[in-house]
GROMACS .gro file of N, CA, C and O in nm:
model
  216
    1MET      N    1   2.147   0.896   1.018
    1MET     CA    2   2.080   0.852   1.140
    1MET      C    3   1.944   0.792   1.102
    1MET      O    4   1.870   0.850   1.024
    2THR      N    5   1.916   0.680   1.154
    2THR     CA    6   1.786   0.617   1.127
    2THR      C    7   1.704   0.613   1.255
    2THR      O    8   1.758   0.603   1.365
    3THR      N    9   1.576   0.623   1.237
    3THR     CA   10   1.487   0.613   1.354
    3THR      C   11   1.450   0.468   1.375
    3THR      O   12   1.434   0.393   1.279
    4PRO      N   13   1.439   0.427   1.499
    4PRO     CA   14   1.402   0.288   1.524
    4PRO      C   15   1.259   0.261   1.479
    4PRO      O   16   1.174   0.350   1.480
    5ARG      N   17   1.236   0.139   1.434
    5ARG     CA   18   1.102   0.101   1.392
    5ARG      C   19   1.011   0.090   1.512
    5ARG      O   20   1.048   0.035   1.615
    6VAL      N   21   0.893   0.145   1.497
    6VAL     CA   22   0.794   0.138   1.604
    6VAL      C   23   0.692   0.032   1.565
    6VAL      O   24   0.629   0.042   1.461
    7PRO      N   25   0.680  -0.073   1.645
    7PRO     CA   26   0.582  -0.175   1.610
    7PRO      C   27   0.441  -0.117   1.612
    7PRO      O   28   0.408  -0.035   1.698
    8ARG      N   29   0.363  -0.153   1.514
    8ARG     CA   30   0.225  -0.107   1.512
    8ARG      C   31   0.135  -0.228   1.494
    8ARG      O   32   0.176  -0.328   1.435
    9PRO      N   33   0.015  -0.219   1.546
    9PRO     CA   34  -0.075  -0.334   1.534
    9PRO      C   35  -0.113  -0.357   1.389
    9PRO      O   36  -0.116  -0.265   1.308
   10LEU      N   37  -0.139  -0.483   1.357
   10LEU     CA   38  -0.184  -0.515   1.221
   10LEU      C   39  -0.322  -0.456   1.198
   10LEU      O   40  -0.407  -0.457   1.287
   11PRO      N   41  -0.347  -0.403   1.079
   11PRO     CA   42  -0.482  -0.356   1.047
   11PRO      C   43  -0.581  -0.472   1.057
   11PRO      O   44  -0.545  -0.589   1.039
   12GLU      N   45  -0.706  -0.439   1.085
   12GLU     CA   46  -0.807  -0.543   1.099
   12GLU      C   47  -0.822  -0.626   0.971
   12GLU      O   48  -0.843  -0.745   0.976
   13ARG      N   49  -0.816  -0.560   0.858
   13ARG     CA   50  -0.838  -0.628   0.731
   13ARG      C   51  -0.705  -0.656   0.661
   13ARG      O   52  -0.680  -0.608   0.552
   14ALA      N   53  -0.619  -0.730   0.728
   14ALA     CA   54  -0.488  -0.760   0.672
   14ALA      C   55  -0.458  -0.909   0.683
   14ALA      O   56  -0.510  -0.978   0.770
   15THR      N   57  -0.374  -0.954   0.591
   15THR     CA   58  -0.331  -1.092   0.589
   15THR      C   59  -0.181  -1.094   0.570
   15THR      O   60  -0.128  -1.020   0.487
   16VAL      N   61  -0.110  -1.175   0.646
   16VAL     CA   62   0.033  -1.193   0.628
   16VAL      C   63   0.053  -1.321   0.549
   16VAL      O   64  -0.002  -1.426   0.584
   17VAL      N   65   0.130  -1.311   0.440
   17VAL     CA   66   0.156  -1.428   0.357
   17VAL      C   67   0.307  -1.446   0.341
   17VAL      O   68   0.383  -1.350   0.342
   18ASP      N   69   0.350  -1.572   0.330
   18ASP     CA   70   0.489  -1.604   0.302
   18ASP      C   71   0.499  -1.654   0.158
   18ASP      O   72   0.425  -1.744   0.117
   19VAL      N   73   0.590  -1.592   0.082
   19VAL     CA   74   0.611  -1.632  -0.057
   19VAL      C   75   0.761  -1.654  -0.076
   19VAL      O   76   0.839  -1.559  -0.067
   20HIS      N   77   0.799  -1.776  -0.100
   20HIS     CA   78   0.939  -1.812  -0.123
   20HIS      C   79   1.032  -1.752  -0.017
   20HIS      O   80   1.134  -1.693  -0.048
   21GLY      N   81   0.993  -1.762   0.108
   21GLY     CA   82   1.077  -1.717   0.218
   21GLY      C   83   1.065  -1.570   0.253
   21GLY      O   84   1.128  -1.524   0.347
   22SER      N   85   0.987  -1.494   0.177
   22SER     CA   86   0.966  -1.352   0.208
   22SER      C   87   0.827  -1.334   0.264
   22SER      O   88   0.733  -1.399   0.221
   23ARG      N   89   0.813  -1.245   0.359
   23ARG     CA   90   0.684  -1.222   0.424
   23ARG      C   91   0.626  -1.089   0.376
   23ARG      O   92   0.696  -0.989   0.367
   24PHE      N   93   0.498  -1.091   0.340
   24PHE     CA   94   0.429  -0.973   0.290
   24PHE      C   95   0.302  -0.950   0.370
   24PHE      O   96   0.237  -1.044   0.413
   25LEU      N   97   0.269  -0.824   0.389
   25LEU     CA   98   0.144  -0.786   0.455
   25LEU      C   99   0.049  -0.734   0.349
   25LEU      O  100   0.078  -0.637   0.279
   26LEU      N  101  -0.062  -0.802   0.332
   26LEU     CA  102  -0.164  -0.759   0.237
   26LEU      C  103  -0.275  -0.692   0.315
   26LEU      O  104  -0.336  -0.753   0.402
   27GLU      N  105  -0.299  -0.567   0.286
   27GLU     CA  106  -0.404  -0.493   0.355
   27GLU      C  107  -0.518  -0.473   0.257
   27GLU      O  108  -0.500  -0.421   0.148
   28TRP      N  109  -0.635  -0.518   0.296
   28TRP     CA  110  -0.752  -0.509   0.209
   28TRP      C  111  -0.820  -0.375   0.229
   28TRP      O  112  -0.865  -0.341   0.337
   29LEU      N  113  -0.820  -0.296   0.122
   29LEU     CA  114  -0.875  -0.161   0.129
   29LEU      C  115  -1.012  -0.157   0.063
   29LEU      O  116  -1.037  -0.228  -0.034
   30ASP      N  117  -1.097  -0.070   0.112
   30ASP     CA  118  -1.228  -0.058   0.051
   30ASP      C  119  -1.219   0.030  -0.074
   30ASP      O  120  -1.119   0.097  -0.099
   31ARG      N  121  -1.322   0.027  -0.155
   31ARG     CA  122  -1.321   0.101  -0.282
   31ARG      C  123  -1.300   0.250  -0.263
   31ARG      O  124  -1.233   0.314  -0.342
   32GLY      N  125  -1.357   0.307  -0.158
   32GLY     CA  126  -1.341   0.450  -0.133
   32GLY      C  127  -1.195   0.487  -0.111
   32GLY      O  128  -1.146   0.587  -0.164
   33THR      N  129  -1.124   0.407  -0.035
   33THR     CA  130  -0.983   0.432  -0.008
   33THR      C  131  -0.902   0.421  -0.136
   33THR      O  132  -0.817   0.505  -0.165
   34LEU      N  133  -0.930   0.317  -0.216
   34LEU     CA  134  -0.858   0.300  -0.342
   34LEU      C  135  -0.889   0.413  -0.439
   34LEU      O  136  -0.801   0.463  -0.509
   35ALA      N  137  -1.016   0.455  -0.446
   35ALA     CA  138  -1.055   0.564  -0.536
   35ALA      C  139  -0.985   0.694  -0.496
   35ALA      O  140  -0.937   0.768  -0.583
   36ASN      N  141  -0.978   0.722  -0.367
   36ASN     CA  142  -0.909   0.843  -0.321
   36ASN      C  143  -0.760   0.839  -0.356
   36ASN      O  144  -0.703   0.939  -0.399
   37ALA      N  145  -0.697   0.723  -0.340
   37ALA     CA  146  -0.555   0.711  -0.373
   37ALA      C  147  -0.533   0.729  -0.523
   37ALA      O  148  -0.437   0.795  -0.566
   38ALA      N  149  -0.622   0.673  -0.605
   38ALA     CA  150  -0.609   0.686  -0.750
   38ALA      C  151  -0.628   0.832  -0.792
   38ALA      O  152  -0.553   0.883  -0.877
   39GLU      N  153  -0.724   0.899  -0.734
   39GLU     CA  154  -0.748   1.040  -0.768
   39GLU      C  155  -0.628   1.125  -0.727
   39GLU      O  156  -0.585   1.214  -0.801
   40SER      N  157  -0.572   1.098  -0.611
   40SER     CA  158  -0.455   1.171  -0.565
   40SER      C  159  -0.337   1.149  -0.660
   40SER      O  160  -0.265   1.242  -0.695
   41ALA      N  161  -0.317   1.025  -0.704
   41ALA     CA  162  -0.209   0.994  -0.798
   41ALA      C  163  -0.231   1.064  -0.931
   41ALA      O  164  -0.137   1.113  -0.993
   42ARG      N  165  -0.356   1.070  -0.977
   42ARG     CA  166  -0.386   1.140  -1.103
   42ARG      C  167  -0.351   1.288  -1.092
   42ARG      O  168  -0.294   1.346  -1.183
   43ARG      N  169  -0.387   1.350  -0.979
   43ARG     CA  170  -0.361   1.493  -0.961
   43ARG      C  171  -0.212   1.523  -0.955
   43ARG      O  172  -0.167   1.626  -1.003
   44THR      N  173  -0.133   1.434  -0.897
   44THR     CA  174   0.010   1.459  -0.881
   44THR      C  175   0.092   1.404  -0.998
   44THR      O  176   0.213   1.423  -1.002
   45GLY      N  177   0.027   1.336  -1.093
   45GLY     CA  178   0.100   1.279  -1.206
   45GLY      C  179   0.185   1.161  -1.167
   45GLY      O  180   0.288   1.134  -1.229
   46ASP      N  181   0.144   1.089  -1.066
   46ASP     CA  182   0.223   0.978  -1.015
   46ASP      C  183   0.170   0.842  -1.060
   46ASP      O  184   0.190   0.743  -0.994
   47LEU      N  185   0.103   0.838  -1.174
   47LEU     CA  186   0.055   0.711  -1.228
   47LEU      C  187   0.165   0.650  -1.316
   47LEU      O  188   0.238   0.722  -1.384
   48PRO      N  189   0.180   0.517  -1.316
   48PRO     CA  190   0.288   0.453  -1.393
   48PRO      C  191   0.288   0.493  -1.541
   48PRO      O  192   0.392   0.521  -1.598
   49GLU      N  193   0.170   0.497  -1.604
   49GLU     CA  194   0.168   0.529  -1.747
   49GLU      C  195   0.207   0.674  -1.773
   49GLU      O  196   0.265   0.707  -1.875
   50GLU      N  197   0.181   0.763  -1.676
   50GLU     CA  198   0.219   0.903  -1.693
   50GLU      C  199   0.371   0.919  -1.673
   50GLU      O  200   0.434   0.999  -1.739
   51ARG      N  201   0.428   0.840  -1.582
   51ARG     CA  202   0.573   0.847  -1.563
   51ARG      C  203   0.647   0.795  -1.685
   51ARG      O  204   0.748   0.847  -1.724
   52ALA      N  205   0.594   0.690  -1.750
   52ALA     CA  206   0.658   0.631  -1.866
   52ALA      C  207   0.653   0.727  -1.985
   52ALA      O  208   0.744   0.729  -2.068
   53ALA      N  209   0.548   0.808  -1.994
   53ALA     CA  210   0.531   0.899  -2.107
   53ALA      C  211   0.625   1.019  -2.097
   53ALA      O  212   0.655   1.084  -2.196
   54SER      N  213   0.669   1.052  -1.977
   54SER     CA  214   0.753   1.173  -1.962
   54SER      C  215   0.900   1.145  -1.976
   54SER      O  216   0.948   1.042  -1.994
   0.00000   0.00000   0.00000
């Protein structure tokens, strides 16, 4: 069973781009958000280089 998609408004700092017929949403994040995501990935071992080593 799948849940229906709920439309959500585009983030304020986002750009929609078309590349070879595919559409992508680029969301521009501030450094604090990126730093928090990186720290979280480090704690959980979810970094690409850590996955390759295991």
